[in-house]
């Protein structure tokens, strides 16, 4: 077990969030942060119609799930997320993995790996 | 209180309240269709009409519309400030209800007509200019046209036009005026539809549908067979308008939309306003169906082709469906439905159609020129539209100093 702390960002469709959270719980993830975000990838936006007038909607609603881990290997998180989110279609989402320099738990002042336990 | 009928009074006073309820209905309908940063300014347009025109009407508006005739063009000021208007019935206009109740019922029509125009100028018109506009417009455009069509000795009334609940006075008038106002004031920066709350617009549309029963059935001014017929023609045309609109969008865009359904229903209601008390419910089905379809093409196709920015389609709905409704009345009107009316084209009478063509031309011309002149005059004393920066920030904050949705303030 290394000392490395890793942050995994998963951006995907809001419809898949529940399944993703369930799967992350099963591998023992103890904390996540979720934001509603807007964006587009390869699929760009979609078309909506108001009173017969077509409107190009460029940004779609997405969720961004942020997880910082040390005990559980990042590969396991990425693999789990891939399994849950994969349909093979555009719009499945993206996963980003970063190194984390430090973590502070505000209530106790613990730092680094201790703050994640 | 001789000659007054309690049932008629109860019916008309309730109908007047239903027409008043169209103001919050319109505010929701329009408010749901604008961006979240402009919902209050749009809502306030409708309520401002209720506030301003309620006063204008009892001061001078009623008298200008219904007072003693001057050349068939306008009423005199003999009833201004409700002088000599009391509990006795006025036999010319409504023989079984107090004259004052007729004033109140008609007041709500003037209010809602001014509010309808606000849809054309939403999301960019400055508030002081809007207040001046509705006041001058109601005084110099609505009141005379109401006199032409409904006033004793009004020239269109004498010509024989039939306008049960305001096809000329309310619908064509507001629709054409809205179009001209949209062109004079100019386009918004972003003209594509961006409704921030569709269920709100749909609820507003549903309230308008309800209010329209007061508008049309109430226009019988007595609880009788004509009122019952008008109730059913109104409902039928609303349903048919929704069908006409949605079938078009389903065929062309492959999607039946909720906003399209309620917009089509409103177009159907507009279309039947003129003939509600003169046509049969089956005729109303055709009037509504065509009204809904025409409104779809005006909003989805004509507007894009011609490039005017009628933000919330006062013209596409009220103007276009209103003009069709006027022609539809001339086609389908029947003396069997209402002996006080006339027969239309399908009964071999082309005279009514001729009168209605003259009426459409005269009302559209007068409304267009009048709206143009009034806006030009206002532009000498007040800015008509907001700056580009204020338009971007939203009218709620920049003109009114309030925000509709304060979801981040815990």
XYZ file of C-alpha atoms in Angstrom:
527
model
C 0.000 0.000 0.000
C 1.555 3.274 -1.131
C 1.219 6.651 0.475
C -0.287 8.052 -2.678
C -3.589 9.848 -2.407
C -5.620 9.982 -5.576
C -8.596 11.979 -6.750
C -10.976 10.454 -9.236
C -13.495 12.701 -11.053
C -16.306 10.986 -12.886
C -18.489 13.054 -15.193
C -21.583 11.267 -16.425
C -25.323 11.434 -16.968
C -27.469 12.228 -13.902
C -29.612 9.177 -14.738
C -26.745 6.853 -13.825
C -25.819 8.484 -10.536
C -27.769 6.132 -8.282
C -26.229 2.996 -9.817
C -22.790 4.552 -9.576
C -23.178 5.435 -5.887
C -24.397 1.914 -5.084
C -21.402 0.364 -6.832
C -18.967 2.741 -5.122
C -20.473 1.866 -1.736
C -19.915 -1.798 -2.435
C -16.173 -1.330 -2.943
C -15.988 0.597 0.334
C -15.785 4.232 -0.750
C -16.520 6.366 2.321
C -17.051 9.823 0.899
C -18.029 11.447 -2.361
C -18.931 14.948 -3.534
C -21.487 15.343 -6.307
C -22.177 18.519 -8.315
C -24.684 19.278 -11.000
C -22.709 20.508 -13.974
C -23.389 21.374 -17.607
C -21.341 20.264 -20.516
C -21.026 18.475 -23.788
C -18.680 15.911 -25.251
C -18.681 14.128 -28.567
C -22.467 14.013 -28.692
C -22.776 17.840 -28.503
C -26.257 19.003 -27.441
C -29.715 18.042 -28.575
C -32.790 19.643 -30.114
C -35.860 20.873 -28.261
C -39.068 22.307 -29.690
C -41.064 25.197 -28.256
C -44.304 26.062 -30.044
C -42.911 24.385 -33.126
C -39.693 26.394 -33.048
C -36.569 24.208 -32.934
C -33.973 25.183 -30.326
C -30.432 23.802 -30.209
C -29.523 23.037 -26.635
C -25.734 23.133 -26.557
C -25.081 22.191 -22.933
C -26.522 19.085 -21.327
C -27.045 18.371 -17.645
C -24.321 16.148 -16.211
C -23.167 15.166 -12.744
C -19.594 15.356 -11.548
C -18.644 12.849 -8.831
C -15.410 13.621 -6.950
C -13.730 10.973 -4.824
C -10.436 11.142 -2.952
C -8.963 7.764 -1.981
C -5.855 6.166 -0.550
C -6.689 2.683 0.796
C -8.680 1.601 -2.209
C -6.580 1.582 -5.366
C -7.648 4.088 -8.024
C -7.720 1.259 -10.567
C -10.511 -0.442 -8.638
C -12.580 2.739 -8.569
C -12.029 3.330 -12.275
C -12.853 -0.271 -13.114
C -16.039 -0.159 -11.045
C -17.162 3.096 -12.592
C -16.453 1.798 -16.075
C -18.487 -1.337 -15.456
C -21.473 0.608 -14.154
C -21.462 3.408 -16.713
C -20.451 1.621 -19.886
C -23.102 1.228 -22.595
C -20.808 1.818 -25.539
C -22.712 4.934 -26.589
C -21.527 8.526 -26.646
C -22.563 10.309 -23.472
C -21.409 7.540 -21.121
C -19.021 10.041 -19.557
C -15.382 10.569 -18.701
C -13.141 9.655 -15.783
C -10.166 11.763 -14.693
C -7.502 10.618 -12.230
C -5.200 13.054 -10.378
C -2.569 13.002 -7.653
C -3.533 14.788 -4.446
C -0.919 16.726 -2.433
C -2.682 17.016 0.895
C -6.006 16.482 2.628
C -7.122 18.209 5.845
C -10.048 17.085 8.024
C -11.369 20.366 9.430
C -12.969 18.935 12.607
C -9.812 17.311 13.980
C -7.007 18.938 12.060
C -5.770 15.536 10.833
C -3.822 15.645 7.576
C -2.915 13.396 4.659
C -3.958 9.739 4.886
C -5.251 10.220 8.436
C -7.790 12.692 7.184
C -9.229 10.079 4.856
C -9.602 7.267 7.439
C -84.220 47.936 -9.535
C -87.001 47.348 -12.039
C -86.231 45.034 -14.968
C -83.143 43.607 -13.329
C -82.782 39.853 -13.216
C -80.979 38.283 -10.271
C -79.777 35.241 -12.171
C -78.357 37.407 -14.949
C -76.655 39.664 -12.436
C -75.084 36.704 -10.641
C -73.941 35.236 -13.924
C -72.385 38.416 -15.288
C -70.684 39.448 -12.053
C -69.133 35.988 -11.811
C -68.144 36.135 -15.472
C -66.438 39.480 -14.863
C -64.439 37.863 -12.065
C -63.496 34.987 -14.402
C -62.210 37.471 -16.978
C -60.207 39.206 -14.245
C -58.726 35.790 -13.414
C -57.317 35.717 -16.950
C -54.798 38.362 -15.843
C -52.940 36.060 -13.430
C -53.462 33.319 -16.024
C -51.760 35.383 -18.707
C -49.019 36.409 -16.270
C -48.223 32.731 -15.624
C -48.572 31.815 -19.297
C -46.193 34.556 -20.405
C -43.986 34.329 -17.309
C -43.270 30.648 -17.841
C -42.156 31.287 -21.403
C -39.478 33.888 -20.636
C -36.028 33.449 -19.146
C -35.866 33.186 -15.347
C -34.223 36.635 -15.157
C -37.262 38.274 -16.830
C -40.185 36.448 -15.237
C -41.096 39.237 -12.824
C -40.956 42.005 -15.398
C -43.183 39.907 -17.667
C -45.583 39.104 -14.825
C -45.762 42.748 -13.864
C -46.800 43.721 -17.407
C -50.063 41.818 -16.941
C -50.712 43.138 -13.443
C -49.787 46.671 -14.506
C -52.539 46.449 -17.117
C -54.974 45.371 -14.392
C -53.925 48.263 -12.170
C -53.688 51.036 -14.763
C -56.622 50.168 -17.006
C -58.964 49.517 -14.050
C -58.556 53.191 -13.179
C -58.485 54.488 -16.756
C -61.724 52.638 -17.460
C -63.865 54.199 -14.740
C -62.294 57.641 -15.269
C -62.729 57.949 -19.050
C -62.296 54.597 -20.813
C -65.830 53.324 -20.430
C -67.306 56.593 -21.596
C -65.002 56.786 -24.626
C -66.002 53.269 -25.635
C -69.707 53.230 -24.812
C -70.734 56.868 -24.254
C -72.925 58.919 -26.559
C -71.775 58.444 -30.129
C -69.542 60.940 -31.927
C -69.565 60.270 -35.687
C -69.601 56.500 -35.185
C -65.969 56.812 -34.126
C -65.825 57.345 -30.373
C -68.018 57.820 -27.320
C -68.418 61.180 -25.631
C -67.295 62.030 -22.114
C -70.806 62.155 -20.630
C -70.172 58.975 -18.613
C -66.616 59.887 -17.580
C -65.943 59.262 -13.877
C -69.106 57.136 -14.010
C -71.355 60.197 -14.064
C -74.973 59.051 -14.455
C -73.960 55.399 -14.469
C -75.755 53.520 -11.739
C -77.814 50.521 -10.777
C -80.452 51.012 -13.435
C -80.007 48.897 -16.505
C -78.941 50.459 -19.772
C -81.349 48.857 -22.218
C -79.078 49.477 -25.211
C -76.267 47.328 -23.863
C -77.729 44.931 -21.314
C -81.335 45.242 -20.233
C -81.393 42.947 -17.208
C -78.239 43.877 -15.265
C -77.161 47.150 -13.650
C -75.358 49.542 -15.968
C -72.510 49.546 -13.452
C -72.116 45.784 -13.805
C -71.819 46.187 -17.573
C -69.053 48.736 -16.880
C -67.213 46.231 -14.668
C -67.565 43.364 -17.126
C -66.279 45.469 -20.016
C -63.460 46.806 -17.851
C -61.902 43.363 -17.622
C -61.859 43.114 -21.416
C -59.927 46.366 -21.729
C -57.514 45.131 -19.049
C -56.766 41.765 -20.621
C -56.378 43.253 -24.118
C -53.637 45.632 -22.983
C -51.957 42.760 -21.120
C -51.953 40.537 -24.225
C -49.816 43.050 -26.138
C -47.069 42.756 -23.517
C -46.201 39.349 -24.959
C -44.797 40.983 -28.070
C -42.425 43.284 -26.227
C -41.390 40.974 -23.377
C -37.784 40.774 -22.193
C -36.732 44.181 -23.509
C -39.281 46.992 -23.071
C -38.652 49.510 -20.306
C -41.322 49.745 -17.635
C -42.130 53.491 -17.721
C -42.559 53.279 -21.497
C -44.829 50.267 -21.067
C -47.061 52.069 -18.576
C -47.359 55.080 -20.877
C -48.031 52.776 -23.795
C -50.917 50.826 -22.269
C -52.521 54.009 -20.976
C -52.346 55.813 -24.330
C -53.077 52.689 -26.335
C -56.224 51.847 -24.388
C -57.421 55.450 -24.557
C -56.738 56.066 -28.236
C -56.910 52.594 -29.806
C -58.924 50.192 -27.655
C -61.677 52.573 -26.579
C -62.449 53.836 -30.109
C -62.370 50.340 -31.618
C -64.642 49.041 -28.851
C -66.955 51.917 -29.765
C -66.865 51.100 -33.490
C -67.835 47.485 -32.841
C -69.997 47.566 -29.698
C -70.902 51.184 -29.011
C -74.380 52.449 -29.797
C -74.135 53.776 -33.386
C -70.543 52.624 -33.765
C -69.790 52.515 -37.497
C -68.809 48.831 -37.668
C -71.807 47.867 -35.551
C -74.020 49.773 -37.976
C -72.257 48.036 -40.864
C -73.562 44.760 -39.429
C -70.414 43.073 -38.126
C -70.893 40.378 -35.502
C -68.402 40.379 -32.651
C -69.678 38.338 -29.754
C -66.792 38.626 -27.309
C -64.101 40.697 -28.949
C -62.593 39.103 -32.067
C -62.079 42.570 -33.522
C -61.861 44.528 -30.296
C -59.597 42.228 -28.306
C -57.885 39.690 -30.547
C -57.141 41.306 -33.917
C -56.575 44.613 -32.174
C -54.021 43.308 -29.663
C -52.366 40.951 -32.141
C -51.703 43.602 -34.795
C -50.654 46.160 -32.188
C -48.270 43.606 -30.696
C -46.703 42.928 -34.075
C -46.123 46.630 -34.732
C -44.753 47.153 -31.208
C -42.359 44.207 -31.630
C -41.052 45.709 -34.878
C -40.752 49.291 -33.546
C -38.980 48.221 -30.356
C -36.755 45.774 -32.195
C -35.415 42.304 -31.636
C -33.960 40.892 -28.472
C -30.295 39.889 -28.516
C -31.308 36.240 -28.331
C -34.594 35.568 -30.067
C -34.861 31.800 -29.809
C -37.417 30.552 -27.293
C -35.950 29.902 -23.868
C -38.889 29.122 -21.553
C -37.672 28.847 -17.975
C -40.742 27.065 -16.560
C -42.984 25.233 -18.995
C -45.420 23.815 -16.364
C -46.024 27.386 -15.177
C -46.879 28.443 -18.738
C -49.177 25.439 -19.101
C -50.952 26.231 -15.815
C -51.379 29.821 -16.994
C -52.824 28.560 -20.263
C -55.248 26.334 -18.362
C -56.393 29.307 -16.291
C -56.930 31.271 -19.509
C -59.090 28.430 -20.821
C -61.216 28.629 -17.643
C -61.365 32.431 -17.766
C -62.515 32.280 -21.355
C -65.832 30.822 -20.228
C -66.472 34.118 -18.471
C -65.195 35.992 -21.476
C -67.359 34.256 -24.087
C -70.369 32.820 -22.268
C -70.477 35.955 -20.111
C -70.708 38.069 -23.256
C -74.305 36.891 -23.614
C -74.817 39.285 -20.662
C -77.653 37.048 -19.459
C -77.902 33.406 -18.486
C -79.725 32.052 -21.506
C -79.379 29.668 -24.436
C -76.890 31.889 -26.203
C -74.636 31.796 -23.129
C -74.866 28.008 -22.966
C -74.052 27.731 -26.662
C -71.097 30.091 -26.214
C -69.791 27.975 -23.344
C -69.746 24.876 -25.503
C -68.384 26.559 -28.651
C -65.602 27.962 -26.490
C -64.620 24.608 -25.040
C -64.914 22.844 -28.402
C -62.762 25.370 -30.201
C -60.091 25.206 -27.490
C -59.902 21.434 -27.863
C -59.886 21.656 -31.656
C -57.190 24.345 -31.571
C -54.970 22.073 -29.495
C -55.545 19.265 -32.007
C -54.773 21.532 -34.975
C -51.548 22.816 -33.447
C -50.244 19.480 -32.173
C -51.005 17.571 -35.373
C -48.900 20.111 -37.277
C -45.954 19.909 -34.917
C -46.207 16.143 -34.694
C -46.071 15.825 -38.477
C -43.360 18.433 -38.983
C -41.146 18.173 -35.890
C -42.083 14.581 -34.974
C -42.840 15.606 -31.378
C -46.170 16.496 -29.750
C -45.301 19.094 -27.113
C -47.097 20.247 -23.984
C -46.487 23.920 -24.656
C -47.746 23.340 -28.200
C -50.941 21.734 -26.878
C -51.819 24.636 -24.625
C -50.737 27.209 -27.246
C -53.030 25.552 -29.753
C -55.873 25.608 -27.234
C -55.350 29.340 -26.720
C -55.343 29.850 -30.495
C -58.638 27.938 -30.649
C -60.089 30.130 -27.896
C -58.957 33.250 -29.733
C -60.480 32.006 -32.980
C -63.910 31.340 -31.462
C -64.103 34.584 -29.477
C -65.787 36.493 -32.265
C -68.340 33.859 -33.156
C -68.910 32.068 -29.828
C -72.531 33.191 -29.584
C -73.319 32.971 -33.298
C -71.994 29.586 -34.457
C -72.806 26.002 -33.492
C -70.429 23.830 -31.447
C -69.733 21.755 -34.566
C -68.786 24.875 -36.523
C -66.627 25.870 -33.568
C -64.698 22.641 -34.038
C -63.660 23.746 -37.543
C -62.954 27.284 -36.400
C -60.674 25.976 -33.650
C -58.952 23.342 -35.769
C -57.979 25.839 -38.463
C -57.112 28.481 -35.863
C -54.679 26.128 -34.119
C -53.032 25.065 -37.375
C -52.701 28.628 -38.690
C -51.235 29.734 -35.394
C -48.623 26.972 -35.616
C -47.535 28.110 -39.051
C -47.478 31.765 -38.002
C -45.303 31.041 -34.958
C -43.031 28.288 -36.247
C -42.600 29.346 -39.861
C -43.867 32.852 -40.698
C -42.057 34.473 -37.771
C -38.713 32.927 -38.703
C -39.180 33.812 -42.393
C -40.059 37.451 -41.769
C -37.651 37.913 -38.879
C -39.734 40.007 -36.448
C -39.293 39.256 -32.755
C -42.814 38.794 -31.382
C -41.361 37.271 -28.170
C -44.413 35.415 -26.879
C -46.488 35.437 -30.051
C -49.262 37.911 -29.353
C -49.491 38.266 -33.133
C -48.954 34.602 -34.004
C -51.718 33.606 -31.617
C -54.147 36.511 -31.180
C -53.577 38.284 -34.502
C -53.572 35.304 -36.831
C -56.193 33.166 -35.067
C -58.238 36.343 -34.474
C -58.354 37.227 -38.173
C -59.290 33.646 -39.028
C -61.974 33.712 -36.323
C -63.483 36.806 -37.897
C -63.644 35.087 -41.282
C -64.872 31.882 -39.620
C -67.722 33.768 -37.968
C -68.721 35.212 -41.340
C -68.693 31.695 -42.790
C -70.445 29.727 -40.033
C -72.774 32.212 -38.275
C -76.365 31.040 -38.062
C -79.609 32.733 -37.114
C -80.821 29.399 -35.798
C -78.170 29.658 -33.074
C -78.761 33.307 -32.312
C -81.695 35.177 -33.873
C -79.948 38.464 -33.047
C -77.045 37.452 -35.289
C -76.968 36.806 -39.013
C -76.473 33.932 -41.424
C -72.988 33.326 -42.807
C -71.576 32.153 -46.114
C -72.637 28.512 -45.693
C -76.240 29.755 -45.491
C -75.790 31.751 -48.687
C -75.196 35.191 -47.154
C -72.006 36.880 -48.342
C -72.880 40.255 -46.856
C -71.499 39.338 -43.442
C -68.183 38.266 -44.957
C -67.922 41.606 -46.747
C -68.605 43.480 -43.518
C -66.028 41.408 -41.680
C -63.371 41.980 -44.351
C -63.957 45.705 -43.968
C -63.814 45.303 -40.198
C -60.546 43.345 -40.258
C -58.951 45.898 -42.579
C -60.138 48.902 -40.581
C -59.215 47.500 -37.153
C -55.816 46.231 -38.344
C -54.992 49.511 -40.091
C -56.068 51.721 -37.194
C -54.321 49.527 -34.602
C -51.105 49.377 -36.628
C -50.886 53.106 -37.358
C -52.028 54.065 -33.874
C -49.533 51.795 -32.141
C -46.728 53.119 -34.324
C -47.591 56.753 -33.608
C -48.015 56.195 -29.857
C -44.657 54.428 -29.556
C -42.914 57.152 -31.578
C -44.434 59.843 -29.338
C -43.379 57.990 -26.184
C -39.853 57.648 -27.553
C -39.504 61.461 -27.360
C -39.973 61.409 -23.587
C -38.793 57.948 -22.511
C -36.535 55.175 -23.738
C -38.606 52.332 -25.166
C -36.147 49.549 -24.524
C -33.429 48.611 -22.087
C -29.730 48.859 -22.825
C -27.949 45.774 -24.145
C -26.246 45.364 -20.756
C -29.521 45.479 -18.828
C -31.083 43.045 -21.264
C -28.230 40.618 -20.579
C -28.494 41.032 -16.802
C -32.255 40.561 -16.962
C -35.087 43.021 -16.516
C -36.102 41.756 -13.067
C -32.886 42.956 -11.482
C -32.144 46.001 -13.611
C -35.662 47.487 -13.888
C -37.347 46.234 -10.741
C -34.546 45.417 -8.296
C -35.844 41.985 -7.401
C -35.130 38.396 -8.362
C -37.741 35.674 -8.815
C -35.781 32.683 -7.605
C -33.471 33.172 -4.657
C -32.487 29.535 -4.353
C -28.949 30.172 -3.088
C -29.950 32.438 -0.208
C -30.370 30.113 2.733
